[in-house]
Coordinates of N, CA and C in Angstrom, one line a residue:
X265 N -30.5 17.6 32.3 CA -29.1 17.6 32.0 C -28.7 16.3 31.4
X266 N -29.2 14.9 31.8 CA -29.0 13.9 31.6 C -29.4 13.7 29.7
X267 N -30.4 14.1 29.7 CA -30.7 14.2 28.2 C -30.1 14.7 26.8
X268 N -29.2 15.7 27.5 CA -28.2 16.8 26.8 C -26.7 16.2 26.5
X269 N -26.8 15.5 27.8 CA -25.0 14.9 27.8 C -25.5 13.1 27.0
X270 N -26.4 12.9 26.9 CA -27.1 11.9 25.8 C -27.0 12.1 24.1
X271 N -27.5 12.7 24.3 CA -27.4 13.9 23.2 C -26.2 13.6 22.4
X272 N -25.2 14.6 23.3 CA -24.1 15.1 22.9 C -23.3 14.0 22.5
X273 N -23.2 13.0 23.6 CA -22.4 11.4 23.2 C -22.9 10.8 21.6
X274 N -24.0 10.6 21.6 CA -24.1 10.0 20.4 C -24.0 10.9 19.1
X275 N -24.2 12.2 18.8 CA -23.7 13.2 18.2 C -21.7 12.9 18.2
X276 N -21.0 12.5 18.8 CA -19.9 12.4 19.2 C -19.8 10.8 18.7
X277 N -20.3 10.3 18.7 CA -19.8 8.5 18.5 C -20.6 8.8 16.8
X278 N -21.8 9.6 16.6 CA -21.5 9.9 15.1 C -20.7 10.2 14.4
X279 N -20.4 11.2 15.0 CA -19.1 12.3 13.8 C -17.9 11.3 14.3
X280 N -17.6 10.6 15.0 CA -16.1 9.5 15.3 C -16.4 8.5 13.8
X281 N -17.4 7.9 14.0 CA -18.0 6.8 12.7 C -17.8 7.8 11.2
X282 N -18.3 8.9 11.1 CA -18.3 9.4 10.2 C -16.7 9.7 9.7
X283 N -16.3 10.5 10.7 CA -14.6 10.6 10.5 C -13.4 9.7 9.9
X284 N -13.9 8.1 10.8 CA -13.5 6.8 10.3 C -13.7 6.3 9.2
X285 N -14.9 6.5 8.4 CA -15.2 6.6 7.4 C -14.4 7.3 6.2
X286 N -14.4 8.4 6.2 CA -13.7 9.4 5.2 C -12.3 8.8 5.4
X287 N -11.9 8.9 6.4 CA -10.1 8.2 6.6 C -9.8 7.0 6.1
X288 N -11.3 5.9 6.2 CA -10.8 4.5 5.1 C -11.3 5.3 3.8
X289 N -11.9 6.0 3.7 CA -12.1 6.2 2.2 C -11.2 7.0 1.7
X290 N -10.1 7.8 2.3 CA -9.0 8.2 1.6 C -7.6 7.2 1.5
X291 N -7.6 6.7 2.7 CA -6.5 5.6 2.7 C -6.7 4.9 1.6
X292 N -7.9 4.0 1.0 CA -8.3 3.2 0.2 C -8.0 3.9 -1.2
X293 N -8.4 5.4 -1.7 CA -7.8 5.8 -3.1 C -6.5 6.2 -2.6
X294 N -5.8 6.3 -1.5 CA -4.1 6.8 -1.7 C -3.3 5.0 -2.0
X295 N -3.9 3.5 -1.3 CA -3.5 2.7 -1.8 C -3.8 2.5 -3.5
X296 N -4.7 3.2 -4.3 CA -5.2 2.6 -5.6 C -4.7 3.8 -6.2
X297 N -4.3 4.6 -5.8 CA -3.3 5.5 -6.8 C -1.9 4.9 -6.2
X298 N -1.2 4.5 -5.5 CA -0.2 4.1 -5.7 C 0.3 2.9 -6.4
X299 N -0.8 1.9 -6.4 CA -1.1 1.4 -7.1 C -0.9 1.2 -8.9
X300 N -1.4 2.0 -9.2 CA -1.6 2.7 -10.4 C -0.1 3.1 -10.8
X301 N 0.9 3.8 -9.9 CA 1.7 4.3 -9.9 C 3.0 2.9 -10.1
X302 N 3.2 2.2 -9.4 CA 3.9 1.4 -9.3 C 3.8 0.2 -10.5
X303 N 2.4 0.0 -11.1 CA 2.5 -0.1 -11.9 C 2.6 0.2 -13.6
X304 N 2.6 1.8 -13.5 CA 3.1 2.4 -14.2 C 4.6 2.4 -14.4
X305 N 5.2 2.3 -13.5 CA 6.8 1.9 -13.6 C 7.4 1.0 -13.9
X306 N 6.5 0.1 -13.6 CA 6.9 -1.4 -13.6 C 6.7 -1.6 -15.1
X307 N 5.6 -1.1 -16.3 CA 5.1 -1.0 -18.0 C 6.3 -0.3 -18.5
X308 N 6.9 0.9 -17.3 CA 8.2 1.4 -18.2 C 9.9 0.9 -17.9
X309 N 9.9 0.0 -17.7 CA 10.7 -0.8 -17.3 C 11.2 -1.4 -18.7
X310 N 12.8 -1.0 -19.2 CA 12.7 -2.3 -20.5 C 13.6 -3.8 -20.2
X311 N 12.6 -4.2 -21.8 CA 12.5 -5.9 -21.1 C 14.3 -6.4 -20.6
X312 N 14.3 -7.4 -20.1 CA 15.4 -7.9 -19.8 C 16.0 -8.6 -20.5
X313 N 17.5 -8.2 -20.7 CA 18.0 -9.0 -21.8 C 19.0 -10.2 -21.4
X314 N 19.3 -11.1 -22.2 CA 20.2 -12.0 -21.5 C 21.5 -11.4 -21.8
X315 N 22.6 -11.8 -20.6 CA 24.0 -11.5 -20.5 C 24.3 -12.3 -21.4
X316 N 25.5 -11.6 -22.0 CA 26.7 -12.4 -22.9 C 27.8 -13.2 -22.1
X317 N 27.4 -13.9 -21.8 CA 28.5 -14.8 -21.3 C 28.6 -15.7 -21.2
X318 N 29.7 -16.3 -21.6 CA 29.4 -18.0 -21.6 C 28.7 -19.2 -21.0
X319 N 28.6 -19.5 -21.6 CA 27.3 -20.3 -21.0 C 27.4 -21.6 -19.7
X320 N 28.7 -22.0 -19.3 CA 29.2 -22.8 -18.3 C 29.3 -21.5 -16.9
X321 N 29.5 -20.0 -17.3 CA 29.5 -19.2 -16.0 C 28.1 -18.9 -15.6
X322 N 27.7 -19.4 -14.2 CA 26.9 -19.0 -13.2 C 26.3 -20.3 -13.1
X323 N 27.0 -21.1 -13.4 CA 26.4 -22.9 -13.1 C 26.4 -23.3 -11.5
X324 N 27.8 -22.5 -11.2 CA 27.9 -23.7 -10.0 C 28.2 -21.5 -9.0
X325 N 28.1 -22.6 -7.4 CA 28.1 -21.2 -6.1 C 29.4 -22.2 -5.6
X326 N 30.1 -21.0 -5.1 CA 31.1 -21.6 -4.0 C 30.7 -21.1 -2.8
X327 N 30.6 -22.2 -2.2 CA 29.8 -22.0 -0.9 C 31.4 -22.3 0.9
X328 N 32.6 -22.4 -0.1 CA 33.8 -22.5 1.0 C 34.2 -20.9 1.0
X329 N 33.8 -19.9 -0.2 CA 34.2 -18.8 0.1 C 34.1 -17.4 1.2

């Protein structure tokens, strides 16, 4: 009996390792496709342009308001 429930444990701490495995290895392509993704947004993004405004506004912060 003792040989069976031996057995069975390390069959069971295999398939846990194996399982953990597949799970980092899908975690790992759902980070590199989002990846992919976010920087795809960020290439369609257009460039920034400067405001028209005079050039003395956004010099100074009022910090009493």
């Amino acid at each position: 009996m003792e040989v069976n429930n031996i057995a069975n444990l390390a069959t069971t701490i295999a398939n846990t390792a194996t399982n953990q495995a597949v799970g980092i290895a899908v975690l790992k392509k759902a980070i590199d496709v989002q990846a992919s993704s976010a920087a795809a947004l960020l290439e369609a993004l257009p460039p920034a342009t400067a405001p028209n405004l005079p050039p003395h506004l956004g010099q100074n912060v009022n910090t009493t308001a």
